[in-house]
C-alpha positions as a Markdown table, in Angstrom:
| # | Residue | x | y | z |
|---|---|---|---|---|
| 1 | Met | -7.3 | -13.6 | 16.0 |
| 2 | Lys | -6.4 | -10.8 | 18.3 |
| 3 | Ala | -2.9 | -9.8 | 17.3 |
| 4 | Val | -1.0 | -9.4 | 14.0 |
| 5 | His | 2.5 | -8.3 | 13.0 |
| 6 | Ile | 3.0 | -6.1 | 9.9 |
| 7 | Pro | 6.6 | -6.0 | 8.7 |
| 8 | Val | 7.8 | -3.4 | 6.2 |
| 9 | Phe | 6.6 | -4.4 | 2.7 |
| 10 | Val | 8.9 | -5.7 | 0.1 |
| 11 | Asn | 9.4 | -3.1 | -2.6 |
| 12 | Asn | 10.1 | -4.3 | -6.1 |
| 13 | Thr | 9.8 | -0.7 | -7.5 |
| 14 | Thr | 12.1 | 2.3 | -7.9 |
| 15 | Glu | 9.8 | 4.3 | -5.5 |
| 16 | Gly | 12.2 | 4.6 | -2.6 |
| 17 | Gly | 10.5 | 4.5 | 0.8 |
| 18 | Ala | 7.2 | 3.2 | -0.5 |
| 19 | Glu | 7.6 | 0.0 | 1.5 |
| 20 | Val | 7.5 | 2.0 | 4.7 |
| 21 | Val | 4.6 | 4.2 | 3.6 |
| 22 | Phe | 2.4 | 1.2 | 2.7 |
| 23 | Ala | 3.3 | -0.8 | 5.9 |
| 24 | Asn | 2.6 | 2.3 | 8.0 |
| 25 | Ala | -0.8 | 2.9 | 6.3 |
| 26 | Leu | -1.8 | -0.7 | 7.1 |
| 27 | Ile | -0.6 | -0.4 | 10.7 |
| 28 | Tyr | -2.6 | 2.8 | 11.1 |
| 29 | Glu | -5.7 | 1.1 | 9.7 |
| 30 | Phe | -5.4 | -1.9 | 12.1 |
| 31 | Thr | -4.8 | 0.5 | 15.0 |
| 32 | Arg | -7.7 | 2.7 | 14.1 |
| 33 | Gly | -10.0 | -0.2 | 13.7 |
| 34 | Gly | -9.2 | -1.5 | 17.1 |
| 35 | Val | -10.4 | -5.1 | 16.5 |
| 36 | Ile | -7.0 | -6.7 | 15.9 |
| 37 | Gly | -3.9 | -5.3 | 17.6 |
| 38 | Val | -0.6 | -4.8 | 16.0 |
| 39 | Val | 2.3 | -6.4 | 17.9 |
| 40 | Ser | 5.8 | -7.7 | 17.5 |
| 41 | Glu | 6.4 | -10.8 | 15.5 |
| 42 | Ala | 7.1 | -12.8 | 18.6 |
| 43 | Asn | 3.6 | -12.0 | 20.0 |
| 44 | Ala | 1.6 | -12.2 | 16.8 |
| 45 | Gln | -1.0 | -14.8 | 16.0 |
| 46 | Gly | -0.9 | -13.7 | 12.3 |
| 47 | Ile | 1.4 | -11.9 | 10.0 |
| 48 | Val | 0.5 | -9.7 | 7.1 |
| 49 | His | 3.2 | -9.8 | 4.4 |
| 50 | Gly | 3.0 | -7.2 | 1.6 |
| 51 | Arg | 4.9 | -6.7 | -1.6 |
| 52 | Ile | 4.7 | -3.7 | -3.9 |
| 53 | Lys | 4.9 | -5.4 | -7.3 |
| 54 | Ser | 4.9 | -2.3 | -9.4 |
| 55 | Ala | 4.4 | 1.5 | -9.3 |
| 56 | Ala | 4.1 | 2.8 | -12.8 |
| 57 | Val | 3.7 | 6.5 | -13.8 |
| 58 | Asp | 1.9 | 7.5 | -17.0 |
| 59 | Ser | 0.8 | 10.8 | -18.5 |
| 60 | Val | -2.9 | 11.2 | -18.7 |
| 61 | Ile | -3.6 | 14.8 | -19.7 |
| 62 | Tyr | -1.4 | 16.8 | -22.1 |
| 63 | Ala | -1.0 | 20.6 | -22.5 |
| 64 | Ser | 0.8 | 19.9 | -25.7 |
| 65 | Gln | 2.2 | 16.9 | -27.6 |
| 66 | Thr | 5.4 | 17.0 | -25.4 |
| 67 | Gln | 4.2 | 18.3 | -22.1 |
| 68 | Ser | 1.9 | 16.5 | -19.7 |
| 69 | Val | -0.3 | 18.3 | -17.1 |
| 70 | Asp | -1.5 | 15.4 | -15.2 |
| 71 | Arg | 0.1 | 12.0 | -14.6 |
| 72 | Lys | -1.3 | 8.8 | -13.1 |
| 73 | Val | 0.6 | 6.5 | -10.7 |
| 74 | Thr | -0.7 | 2.9 | -10.7 |
| 75 | Val | 0.3 | 0.5 | -7.9 |
| 76 | Ile | 0.0 | -3.2 | -7.8 |
| 77 | Leu | 0.3 | -4.9 | -4.4 |
| 78 | Glu | 0.5 | -8.5 | -3.3 |
| 79 | Val | -0.7 | -9.2 | 0.3 |
| 80 | Ile | -0.8 | -12.5 | 2.1 |
| 81 | Phe | -2.1 | -12.9 | 5.7 |
| 82 | Arg | -0.9 | -16.1 | 7.4 |
| 83 | Arg | -1.2 | -17.7 | 10.8 |
| 84 | Ala | 2.0 | -17.2 | 12.7 |
| 85 | Asp | 2.1 | -20.8 | 14.1 |
| 86 | Asn | 1.6 | -22.9 | 11.0 |
| 87 | Gln | 1.9 | -20.4 | 8.1 |
| 88 | Lys | -1.6 | -21.3 | 6.8 |
| 89 | Ile | -2.9 | -18.6 | 4.5 |
| 90 | Leu | -6.0 | -17.0 | 6.0 |
| 91 | Trp | -6.5 | -14.3 | 3.3 |
| 92 | Gln | -4.7 | -13.1 | 0.2 |
| 93 | Asn | -4.9 | -10.8 | -2.7 |
| 94 | Leu | -2.1 | -11.2 | -5.2 |
| 95 | Asp | -3.0 | -8.3 | -7.5 |
| 96 | Met | -4.5 | -5.4 | -5.6 |
| 97 | Ile | -4.6 | -2.5 | -8.1 |
| 98 | Arg | -5.2 | 1.2 | -7.4 |
| 99 | Tyr | -4.3 | 4.4 | -9.2 |
| 100 | Glu | -4.3 | 8.1 | -8.5 |
| 101 | Asn | -3.8 | 11.1 | -10.7 |
| 102 | Phe | -1.5 | 13.9 | -9.7 |
| 103 | Arg | -0.6 | 17.3 | -11.1 |
| 104 | Val | 2.7 | 18.0 | -12.8 |
| 105 | Gly | 4.1 | 21.0 | -10.9 |
| 106 | Gly | 6.0 | 24.0 | -12.1 |
| 107 | Asp | 9.2 | 22.4 | -11.0 |
| 108 | Pro | 10.4 | 18.8 | -10.5 |
| 109 | Asn | 10.3 | 19.0 | -6.7 |
| 110 | Gln | 6.6 | 20.0 | -6.8 |
| 111 | Thr | 5.9 | 17.1 | -9.2 |
| 112 | Asp | 7.7 | 14.7 | -6.8 |
| 113 | Arg | 5.7 | 16.0 | -3.8 |
| 114 | Asn | 2.5 | 15.5 | -5.8 |
| 115 | Arg | 3.5 | 12.0 | -6.8 |
| 116 | Glu | 4.3 | 11.2 | -3.2 |
| 117 | Glu | 0.9 | 12.5 | -2.0 |
| 118 | Ala | -0.8 | 10.3 | -4.7 |
| 119 | Leu | 1.2 | 7.3 | -3.3 |
| 120 | Arg | 0.0 | 8.1 | 0.2 |
| 121 | Lys | -3.6 | 8.2 | -1.0 |
| 122 | Ile | -3.2 | 4.9 | -2.7 |
| 123 | Ser | -1.6 | 3.4 | 0.4 |
| 124 | Lys | -4.5 | 4.6 | 2.6 |
| 125 | Asp | -7.1 | 3.2 | 0.2 |
| 126 | Leu | -5.4 | -0.1 | -0.2 |
| 127 | Ala | -4.8 | -0.4 | 3.6 |
| 128 | Glu | -8.6 | 0.0 | 4.1 |
| 129 | Arg | -9.3 | -2.7 | 1.5 |
| 130 | Ile | -6.8 | -5.1 | 3.1 |
| 131 | Tyr | -8.2 | -4.5 | 6.6 |
| 132 | Ser | -11.7 | -5.1 | 5.4 |
| 133 | Gly | -10.7 | -8.2 | 3.5 |
| 134 | Ile | -9.0 | -9.7 | 6.5 |
| 135 | Leu | -11.8 | -8.9 | 8.9 |
| 136 | Glu | -14.4 | -10.5 | 6.6 |
| 137 | Asn | -12.8 | -13.8 | 7.4 |
| 138 | Phe | -13.4 | -13.5 | 11.2 |
């Protein structure tokens, strides 16, 4: 396998734009690794399909009974790597789970930026795990 296609992930959550963040993190990981190239679907030998099944935010540290200081975002992904010619599954993980804590900011915009940064960290970590999992099969 020398070339894969990575389409934008399916996003079953309310985290707008997460589908692009996760796909881009995986494209970056493949590009950085240099073992398998990322190409258009027409030129691909394999296709990595991803689906963001959930992205839940929970409070984890409280300053008082009604105000949280830290929150946690937990993401569950489904990833399936198939041959492009016959759709045979070469690798899959249907429940990849990763979480990251983030700080509640002084204003809602800061909290949103902190949550988005936590999602980027999750996407990077999961992209590394996906890449390693796929390479183990070759």
